[in-house]
Short mmCIF file of C-alpha atoms and ligand atoms in Angstrom, two decimals:
data_model
loop_
_atom_site.label_atom_id
_atom_site.label_comp_id
_atom_site.label_asym_id
_atom_site.label_seq_id
_atom_site.Cartn_x
_atom_site.Cartn_y
_atom_site.Cartn_z
CA MET R 1 0.00 0.00 0.00
CA ASN R 2 1.60 3.31 -0.94
CA VAL R 3 1.43 6.22 1.47
CA ARG R 4 -1.33 7.99 -0.40
CA ILE R 5 -3.61 4.95 -0.46
CA ALA R 6 -2.80 4.35 3.20
CA GLY R 7 -3.74 7.98 3.79
CA VAL R 8 -7.20 7.52 2.31
CA PHE R 9 -7.64 4.42 4.45
CA PHE R 10 -6.67 6.17 7.67
CA GLN R 11 -8.70 9.24 6.81
CA GLN R 12 -11.87 7.16 6.84
CA PHE R 13 -11.24 5.58 10.20
CA ARG R 14 -9.45 8.30 12.09
CA SER R 15 -11.09 10.05 14.99
CA TYR R 16 -10.27 13.77 15.13
CA SER R 17 -9.90 13.95 18.85
CA TYR R 18 -6.75 16.08 18.95
CA LYS R 19 -7.05 19.30 20.89
CA PRO R 20 -6.63 22.28 18.58
CA VAL R 21 -4.16 25.03 19.51
CA LYS R 22 -5.36 28.60 19.96
CA ARG R 23 -2.87 31.20 18.71
CA VAL R 24 -2.84 34.98 18.64
CA PRO R 25 -5.02 35.67 15.60
CA LEU R 26 -3.41 36.93 12.40
CA PRO R 27 -4.64 40.22 10.92
CA PRO R 28 -8.14 40.05 9.38
CA ALA R 29 -8.36 37.84 6.32
CA SER R 30 -8.64 40.86 4.04
CA LYS R 31 -5.12 41.93 5.07
CA LEU R 32 -3.61 38.51 4.57
CA GLU R 33 -2.08 37.45 1.31
CA VAL R 34 -4.57 35.19 -0.38
CA PRO R 35 -2.83 32.64 -2.59
CA GLU R 36 -3.28 33.84 -6.16
CA SER R 37 -3.28 30.37 -7.54
CA THR R 38 -2.56 26.96 -6.21
CA SER R 39 0.33 25.93 -8.40
CA THR R 40 1.13 22.31 -9.13
CA LYS R 41 4.23 22.77 -6.96
CA ASN R 42 2.26 23.89 -3.90
CA PHE R 43 -0.48 21.39 -4.49
CA SER R 44 1.96 18.50 -4.54
CA LEU R 45 3.75 19.66 -1.38
CA ARG R 46 0.40 19.99 0.37
CA GLU R 47 -0.59 16.52 -0.81
CA GLU R 48 2.76 15.12 0.33
CA LEU R 49 2.27 16.63 3.80
CA LYS R 50 -1.31 15.40 3.97
CA SER R 51 -0.24 11.88 3.04
CA ARG R 52 2.34 11.84 5.80
CA ILE R 53 -0.17 13.04 8.37
CA LEU R 54 -2.85 10.62 7.24
CA ALA R 55 -0.42 7.71 7.32
CA SER R 56 1.15 8.30 10.70
CA GLY R 57 -0.70 11.06 12.55
CA PRO R 58 0.01 14.75 13.18
CA ILE R 59 3.63 15.75 12.51
CA PRO R 60 5.98 17.97 14.55
CA VAL R 61 6.17 21.61 13.45
CA ALA R 62 9.88 20.97 12.70
CA SER R 63 8.99 18.29 10.13
CA TYR R 64 6.42 20.60 8.55
CA MET R 65 8.89 23.51 8.45
CA ARG R 66 11.71 21.36 7.01
CA GLN R 67 9.49 20.11 4.19
CA VAL R 68 8.01 23.52 3.43
CA LEU R 69 11.39 25.27 3.29
CA THR R 70 13.74 22.66 1.89
CA ASN R 71 11.79 19.83 0.23
CA PRO R 72 14.00 19.23 -2.84
CA ALA R 73 11.07 19.31 -5.27
CA ALA R 74 8.88 22.05 -3.89
CA GLY R 75 10.45 23.69 -0.80
CA TYR R 76 10.31 27.47 -0.56
CA TYR R 77 14.10 27.96 -0.71
CA MET R 78 14.52 25.26 -3.37
CA THR R 79 12.08 26.64 -5.92
CA SER R 80 11.37 30.30 -5.24
CA GLU R 81 13.47 32.73 -7.25
CA ASP R 82 12.58 36.10 -5.72
CA VAL R 83 12.76 35.50 -2.00
CA LEU R 84 14.80 38.56 -0.96
CA GLY R 85 14.39 42.22 -1.83
CA SER R 86 11.59 44.58 -2.72
CA LYS R 87 10.14 42.16 -5.28
CA GLY R 88 10.53 39.18 -2.94
CA ASP R 89 9.00 38.22 0.39
CA PHE R 90 11.32 39.96 2.86
CA VAL R 91 14.28 42.38 3.08
CA THR R 92 17.34 41.81 5.27
CA SER R 93 19.87 44.25 6.78
CA PRO R 94 22.69 43.64 4.24
CA GLU R 95 20.22 44.51 1.46
CA ILE R 96 19.28 47.80 3.14
CA GLY R 97 22.69 49.41 3.00
CA GLN R 98 26.37 48.63 2.29
CA ILE R 99 27.24 50.05 5.70
CA PHE R 100 25.94 46.88 7.38
CA GLY R 101 28.26 44.40 5.60
CA GLU R 102 31.18 46.84 5.74
CA LEU R 103 30.95 47.16 9.52
CA VAL R 104 30.60 43.40 9.94
CA GLY R 105 33.70 43.05 7.71
CA ALA R 106 35.66 45.56 9.80
CA TRP R 107 34.61 43.72 12.98
CA CYS R 108 35.70 40.34 11.51
CA LEU R 109 39.16 41.68 10.70
CA ASN R 110 39.48 43.30 14.12
CA GLU R 111 38.71 39.95 15.77
CA TRP R 112 41.11 38.15 13.41
CA TYR R 113 43.91 40.59 14.39
CA LYS R 114 43.19 39.82 18.06
CA PHE R 115 43.78 36.15 17.31
CA GLY R 116 47.19 37.06 15.83
CA SER R 117 46.04 37.15 12.14
CA PRO R 118 46.40 33.38 11.59
CA VAL R 119 46.81 32.19 7.99
CA PRO R 120 45.44 30.39 6.15
CA TYR R 121 42.03 31.61 7.28
CA GLN R 122 38.55 31.36 5.87
CA LEU R 123 35.33 33.32 5.91
CA VAL R 124 32.42 30.88 6.18
CA GLU R 125 28.87 32.12 5.69
CA LEU R 126 25.76 30.06 6.43
CA GLY R 127 22.81 30.99 4.16
CA PRO R 128 24.34 33.96 2.27
CA GLY R 129 21.12 35.01 0.46
CA LYS R 130 22.12 37.15 -2.52
CA GLY R 131 25.77 37.29 -1.36
CA THR R 132 25.50 41.02 -0.59
CA MET R 133 26.96 40.88 2.92
CA MET R 134 29.95 38.78 1.76
CA SER R 135 30.54 41.13 -1.16
CA ASP R 136 30.61 44.14 1.21
CA ILE R 137 32.88 42.26 3.64
CA LEU R 138 35.32 41.31 0.86
CA ARG R 139 35.58 44.94 -0.24
CA VAL R 140 36.69 45.89 3.30
CA VAL R 141 39.08 42.93 3.51
CA GLY R 142 40.56 43.94 0.14
CA ASN R 143 40.90 47.61 1.15
CA LEU R 144 42.71 46.58 4.34
CA LYS R 145 45.00 44.25 2.35
CA ALA R 146 44.02 41.15 4.32
CA THR R 147 43.25 38.79 1.43
CA GLY R 148 46.55 36.85 1.69
CA GLY R 149 45.76 33.31 2.86
CA LEU R 150 42.00 33.94 2.72
CA SER R 151 39.36 31.70 1.12
CA VAL R 152 35.56 32.00 1.23
CA HIS R 153 33.16 29.10 1.95
CA LEU R 154 29.41 29.48 1.49
CA VAL R 155 26.88 26.99 2.86
CA GLU R 156 23.79 27.39 0.69
CA ILE R 157 20.96 24.97 0.01
CA SER R 158 19.23 26.97 -2.73
CA GLU R 159 20.49 26.31 -6.25
CA HIS R 160 19.04 29.58 -7.48
CA LEU R 161 20.51 31.73 -4.68
CA SER R 162 23.91 30.04 -5.04
CA LYS R 163 23.96 31.21 -8.68
CA VAL R 164 22.98 34.74 -7.65
CA GLN R 165 25.86 34.70 -5.12
CA ALA R 166 28.31 33.38 -7.73
CA SER R 167 27.42 36.08 -10.23
CA LEU R 168 27.91 38.79 -7.59
CA LEU R 169 31.12 37.46 -6.06
CA CYS R 170 33.03 35.70 -8.85
CA ARG R 171 34.36 36.38 -12.31
CA GLY R 172 33.28 32.90 -13.32
CA CYS R 173 32.59 29.62 -11.61
CA THR R 174 32.68 25.86 -12.15
CA ASP R 175 30.21 23.23 -10.97
CA HIS R 176 31.58 20.06 -9.33
CA LYS R 177 30.17 16.59 -8.77
CA ASP R 178 32.94 14.66 -7.05
CA GLU R 179 34.10 17.23 -4.53
CA PRO R 180 32.77 18.14 -1.08
CA PHE R 181 31.86 21.52 -2.65
CA TYR R 182 29.34 21.75 -5.49
CA ARG R 183 30.65 24.97 -7.04
CA SER R 184 33.84 27.02 -6.98
CA GLY R 185 34.90 30.38 -8.33
CA VAL R 186 37.40 33.20 -7.94
CA THR R 187 36.72 36.84 -7.04
CA SER R 188 38.13 39.66 -9.15
CA SER R 189 40.92 40.07 -6.58
CA GLY R 190 41.83 36.37 -6.73
CA THR R 191 40.15 35.02 -3.56
CA LYS R 192 38.79 31.48 -4.02
CA VAL R 193 35.11 30.90 -3.21
CA TYR R 194 33.48 27.46 -2.62
CA TRP R 195 29.84 26.39 -2.17
CA TYR R 196 28.60 23.54 0.10
CA ARG R 197 25.31 22.12 1.28
CA HIS R 198 26.55 21.34 4.81
CA LEU R 199 28.93 23.01 7.24
CA GLU R 200 30.60 19.67 7.97
CA ASP R 201 32.02 19.63 4.40
CA VAL R 202 33.85 22.96 4.85
CA PRO R 203 37.64 22.47 5.36
CA ARG R 204 39.03 22.47 8.89
CA VAL R 205 40.97 25.73 8.93
CA PHE R 206 40.80 28.79 11.22
CA SER R 207 37.32 30.09 10.38
CA ILE R 208 35.30 33.23 10.88
CA ILE R 209 31.76 31.83 10.67
CA LEU R 210 28.89 34.21 9.89
CA ALA R 211 25.17 33.49 10.01
CA HIS R 212 22.84 36.36 9.22
CA GLU R 213 19.12 35.47 9.34
CA PHE R 214 20.02 31.80 9.04
CA PHE R 215 19.14 30.34 12.45
CA ASP R 216 15.58 31.70 12.21
CA ALA R 217 15.05 29.48 9.14
CA LEU R 218 16.05 26.27 10.97
CA PRO R 219 13.13 23.96 11.85
CA ILE R 220 11.73 24.39 15.36
CA HIS R 221 9.83 22.08 17.66
CA LYS R 222 7.05 23.88 19.52
CA PHE R 223 6.05 22.96 23.09
CA GLN R 224 3.09 24.26 25.04
CA LYS R 225 2.14 23.98 28.71
CA GLU R 226 -1.38 22.59 29.18
CA SER R 227 -3.34 22.03 32.41
CA ASP R 228 -2.05 18.43 32.48
CA GLY R 229 1.59 19.24 31.67
CA TRP R 230 3.80 20.04 28.69
CA LYS R 231 2.72 18.91 25.23
CA GLU R 232 4.30 19.15 21.78
CA VAL R 233 2.43 21.26 19.20
CA LEU R 234 1.88 19.27 16.01
CA VAL R 235 0.49 19.97 12.56
CA ASP R 236 -2.67 18.09 11.61
CA ILE R 237 -5.23 18.21 8.80
CA ASP R 238 -8.16 20.47 9.60
CA PRO R 239 -11.19 18.13 10.03
CA ASN R 240 -13.44 20.88 8.67
CA SER R 241 -11.53 21.24 5.45
CA ASN R 242 -9.54 18.55 3.75
CA ASP R 243 -7.29 21.13 2.12
CA LYS R 244 -6.24 22.95 5.29
CA PHE R 245 -3.89 22.27 8.16
CA ARG R 246 -4.26 23.20 11.82
CA PHE R 247 -2.16 23.08 15.01
CA VAL R 248 -3.01 20.48 17.65
CA VAL R 249 -1.32 19.37 20.88
CA SER R 250 0.14 15.89 21.27
CA LYS R 251 -1.90 13.46 23.33
CA ALA R 252 1.11 11.79 24.86
CA GLU R 253 4.77 12.60 25.44
CA THR R 254 6.63 12.73 22.11
CA PRO R 255 10.37 11.86 21.81
CA MET R 256 11.32 15.53 21.31
CA LEU R 257 9.17 16.62 24.27
CA ARG R 258 11.03 14.10 26.44
CA LEU R 259 14.35 15.43 25.11
CA PHE R 260 13.29 19.00 25.89
CA LEU R 261 12.11 18.25 29.43
CA ASN R 262 15.16 16.11 30.23
CA SER R 263 17.82 18.29 28.67
CA LEU R 264 16.52 21.82 29.27
CA PRO R 265 14.39 21.57 32.46
CA GLU R 266 15.23 25.15 33.53
CA ILE R 267 13.80 26.48 30.24
CA ALA R 268 10.43 24.87 31.04
CA ASN R 269 10.27 26.75 34.37
CA GLY R 270 7.95 29.74 34.30
CA ARG R 271 7.20 29.50 30.60
CA GLU R 272 3.99 28.56 28.79
CA HIS R 273 5.34 28.12 25.28
CA VAL R 274 8.83 27.22 24.03
CA GLU R 275 10.28 26.93 20.51
CA ILE R 276 13.48 24.90 20.15
CA SER R 277 15.59 24.17 17.09
CA PHE R 278 17.57 21.01 17.76
CA GLU R 279 19.30 21.62 14.39
CA SER R 280 20.73 24.77 15.95
CA GLU R 281 22.16 22.66 18.74
CA ALA R 282 23.83 20.34 16.22
CA LEU R 283 25.35 23.35 14.43
CA ILE R 284 26.62 24.89 17.66
CA ARG R 285 28.24 21.57 18.53
CA GLN R 286 29.96 21.45 15.11
CA ILE R 287 31.15 25.03 15.49
CA GLY R 288 32.56 24.18 18.94
CA GLU R 289 34.43 21.17 17.53
CA ARG R 290 35.92 23.35 14.80
CA PHE R 291 37.06 25.91 17.36
CA HIS R 292 38.66 23.15 19.39
CA SER R 293 40.54 21.59 16.46
CA ASN R 294 41.40 24.59 14.26
CA GLY R 295 40.39 27.79 16.04
CA GLY R 296 37.99 30.45 14.91
CA LEU R 297 35.05 32.55 15.94
CA ALA R 298 31.44 32.93 14.88
CA LEU R 299 28.89 35.71 14.68
CA ILE R 300 25.19 34.87 14.70
CA VAL R 301 22.88 37.75 13.80
CA ASP R 302 19.14 37.30 13.89
CA TYR R 303 15.89 38.63 15.22
CA GLY R 304 15.27 37.07 18.54
CA HIS R 305 14.60 37.28 22.26
CA LEU R 306 16.00 36.09 25.57
CA GLY R 307 13.15 33.79 26.53
CA GLU R 308 10.44 36.40 27.02
CA LYS R 309 8.57 35.28 23.89
CA GLY R 310 7.09 31.88 23.15
CA ASP R 311 4.88 31.66 20.11
CA THR R 312 6.71 33.33 17.21
CA PHE R 313 6.36 30.84 14.34
CA ARG R 314 5.03 32.71 11.30
CA ALA R 315 5.23 33.15 7.53
CA PHE R 316 6.02 36.08 5.25
CA LYS R 317 4.83 36.54 1.74
CA ARG R 318 5.51 39.73 -0.19
CA HIS R 319 6.46 41.58 2.99
CA LYS R 320 3.21 40.72 4.76
CA LEU R 321 2.34 38.22 7.46
CA HIS R 322 0.91 35.07 5.96
CA ASP R 323 -0.72 32.03 7.58
CA PRO R 324 2.13 29.47 7.87
CA LEU R 325 -0.32 26.61 7.32
CA VAL R 326 -1.75 27.98 4.06
CA ASP R 327 -0.32 27.14 0.63
CA PRO R 328 2.91 25.52 1.98
CA GLY R 329 6.02 26.29 -0.06
CA SER R 330 4.75 29.65 -1.27
CA ALA R 331 5.93 31.73 1.71
CA ASP R 332 8.96 31.98 4.00
CA LEU R 333 8.55 30.30 7.40
CA THR R 334 10.46 31.67 10.35
CA ALA R 335 10.65 31.75 14.14
CA ASP R 336 12.47 34.24 16.36
CA VAL R 337 15.75 32.86 17.66
CA ASP R 338 15.58 32.15 21.39
CA PHE R 339 19.07 33.31 22.40
CA SER R 340 18.64 32.00 25.94
CA ILE R 341 18.38 28.48 24.51
CA LEU R 342 21.21 29.07 22.02
CA ASN R 343 23.34 30.20 24.97
CA GLN R 344 22.57 26.97 26.82
CA PHE R 345 23.55 24.94 23.76
CA CYS R 346 26.87 26.84 23.70
CA GLU R 347 27.48 26.22 27.41
CA ARG R 348 26.73 22.54 26.98
CA THR R 349 29.38 22.01 24.28
CA SER R 350 32.05 23.11 26.81
CA GLN R 351 34.04 24.30 23.77
CA VAL R 352 32.41 27.69 23.27
CA PHE R 353 32.14 30.87 25.25
CA THR R 354 29.75 33.57 24.15
CA ILE R 355 29.54 37.35 24.08
CA GLY R 356 26.13 38.99 23.85
CA PRO R 357 23.58 38.95 22.51
CA THR R 358 23.79 42.66 22.00
CA SER R 359 21.36 44.75 19.98
CA GLN R 360 22.05 45.56 16.33
CA ARG R 361 22.02 49.22 17.25
CA SER R 362 24.77 48.92 19.87
CA PHE R 363 26.87 46.57 17.71
CA LEU R 364 26.76 48.94 14.72
CA GLU R 365 27.46 51.96 16.93
CA MET R 366 30.43 50.20 18.56
CA ALA R 367 31.70 49.23 15.11
CA GLY R 368 31.74 52.91 14.04
CA ALA R 369 28.47 53.23 12.12
CA LYS R 370 28.17 57.01 12.58
CA ASP R 371 31.71 57.68 11.32
CA ARG R 372 31.20 55.40 8.34
CA LEU R 373 27.89 57.08 7.51
CA ALA R 374 29.61 60.48 7.60
CA VAL R 375 32.26 59.28 5.11
CA LEU R 376 29.62 57.81 2.78
CA LEU R 377 27.54 60.99 2.94
CA GLU R 378 30.57 63.08 2.06
CA ARG R 379 31.22 60.92 -0.98
CA ALA R 380 27.55 60.75 -2.07
CA LYS R 381 27.01 62.17 -5.55
CA SER R 382 23.40 63.29 -5.19
CA GLU R 383 20.79 64.30 -2.67
CA GLU R 384 18.92 61.12 -3.57
CA GLU R 385 21.93 59.00 -2.62
CA LYS R 386 22.30 60.89 0.66
CA ARG R 387 18.64 60.29 1.47
CA ARG R 388 19.01 56.58 0.69
CA LEU R 389 22.02 56.33 3.02
CA THR R 390 20.38 58.14 5.93
CA ASP R 391 17.09 56.27 5.52
CA GLY R 392 18.95 52.94 5.47
CA PHE R 393 20.96 53.93 8.56
CA ARG R 394 17.76 54.79 10.41
CA ILE R 395 16.09 51.49 9.52
CA LEU R 396 19.16 49.52 10.59
CA THR R 397 19.73 51.27 13.91
CA GLU R 398 16.51 52.76 15.29
CA GLU R 399 14.97 50.98 18.27
CA ASN R 400 11.53 50.76 16.71
CA GLN R 401 12.94 49.43 13.42
CA MET R 402 15.74 46.84 13.24
CA GLY R 403 17.92 48.37 15.96
CA SER R 404 16.64 46.37 18.92
CA ARG R 405 14.82 43.38 17.39
CA PHE R 406 18.01 42.11 15.76
CA LYS R 407 20.72 40.71 18.00
CA PHE R 408 24.44 40.00 17.54
CA PHE R 409 25.81 36.95 19.33
CA GLY R 410 29.55 36.12 19.30
CA LEU R 411 30.95 32.60 19.78
CA TYR R 412 34.62 32.00 20.68
CA PRO R 413 36.76 29.02 21.70
CA LYS R 414 36.36 28.33 25.40
CA GLU R 415 40.14 27.95 25.81
CA LEU R 416 40.60 31.62 24.92
CA ARG R 417 38.07 32.97 27.36
CA GLU R 418 40.53 34.54 29.82
CA SER R 419 43.03 35.80 27.29
CA TYR R 420 40.32 37.09 24.97
CA LEU R 421 38.58 39.03 27.69
CA GLY R 422 41.98 40.35 28.80
CA LEU R 423 42.56 41.67 25.31
CA LYS R 424 39.39 43.70 25.25
C1 SAM V 501 16.46 34.39 5.37
S1 SAM V 501 17.61 34.07 4.13
C2 SAM V 501 18.95 35.12 4.68
C3 SAM V 501 19.89 35.48 3.58
C4 SAM V 501 21.08 36.37 3.95
N1 SAM V 501 21.87 35.84 5.02
C5 SAM V 501 20.62 37.76 4.28
O1 SAM V 501 20.53 38.07 5.46
O2 SAM V 501 20.33 38.53 3.36
C6 SAM V 501 18.14 32.43 4.54
C7 SAM V 501 19.29 31.92 3.71
O3 SAM V 501 19.66 30.62 4.19
C8 SAM V 501 19.56 29.65 3.14
N2 SAM V 501 19.13 28.40 3.79
C9 SAM V 501 17.95 28.16 4.40
N3 SAM V 501 17.96 26.92 4.96
C10 SAM V 501 19.17 26.40 4.70
C11 SAM V 501 19.80 25.16 5.04
N4 SAM V 501 19.16 24.21 5.74
N5 SAM V 501 21.07 24.94 4.63
C12 SAM V 501 21.74 25.90 3.93
N6 SAM V 501 21.19 27.09 3.56
C13 SAM V 501 19.94 27.34 3.97
C14 SAM V 501 18.56 30.25 2.18
O4 SAM V 501 18.61 29.71 0.90
C15 SAM V 501 18.98 31.73 2.23
O5 SAM V 501 20.15 31.96 1.50
#
């Protein structure tokens, strides 16, 4: 019996006794993006998800999110071409102004100097989007004559975005089948660039690892406190409409709920709702192992909180909130990064010490944002360019814009804790 036939079988005999989850309502339906058409791509992903649920019961939010974002045939990042920018679904800081990537670049070099400028060294970026931040960083690295011994390693799952990155960063590139990297190229100043699907394939060399709006795209498990204890939130088919999904709570303890309660009991205290990405934990562990064997540092930048929020899972389509359970694969799914949990993952590796999180505003100010803006304004060729620069600066730094919602979180090798802090 294939899964779909099994699905039909189970559908007939299944009792819909799961308890639905109540969430903060989205804006009125009129303000939500209504799917223009149900493409074959979205239809098949929806059918695939339905078959899984019908065959084995409601699925964890992490499984839903993983399929919707990265299903090889129909996942959002695998098939959508315009995800970033004014024509896409969302805009990120590096796309708002060159000042962002330039200051991150200057910070990276400053940290590298503190480590004694080890060579060879590599810049590793997880989920580089259009490659804009890396391009701005490389301009700074070139201007400060620090390209000797440098190579660039990009971890990118989207075929389309990897091509956009290659055309921005390289003079030309080659695809590979029998190498750990699937593409390679060279920048106009001669720096080699490589593309991978997984961090574990990136060479073991002193690395400056950057992740901007990457951790928020990693699948999360959602847990909710009910009157009879903690439950995992799952995705089920809506019994009132065969074509819709809904959130329900697990009837019994799920394996990931057990893992959460056993491994992070202090997080459960005093909270009603928790979102955890166990993929983040695996990445932090890998980063810690790299630090231990080859040295390096990492900077995670994302929107997030310190544990004061619980239910943040949502979707964006054309810059508007979208129901994450509608038309899967057509919109970006995201959840705020819980930095208090990320911090615990770092502590648990015993190979990482952390600095921050600090707000985007204070990081950019510390990195010299005002001075850099003054230089750019002086060089601006028109009033229009000046306006663009000041508007971008405001959006990046103001508290009610991206200044406080976005956080910078630094990871360093535990062994260097004392000497690093002494160097500050
Ligand atoms: C929200 S975008 C951020 C892009 C860029 N960092 C920026 O801020 O403009 C997420 C990026 O991560 C990539 N991505 C998402 N999930 C991934 C995964 N599991 N492995 C590798 N790349 C992934 C996407 O294709 C995209 O490039």
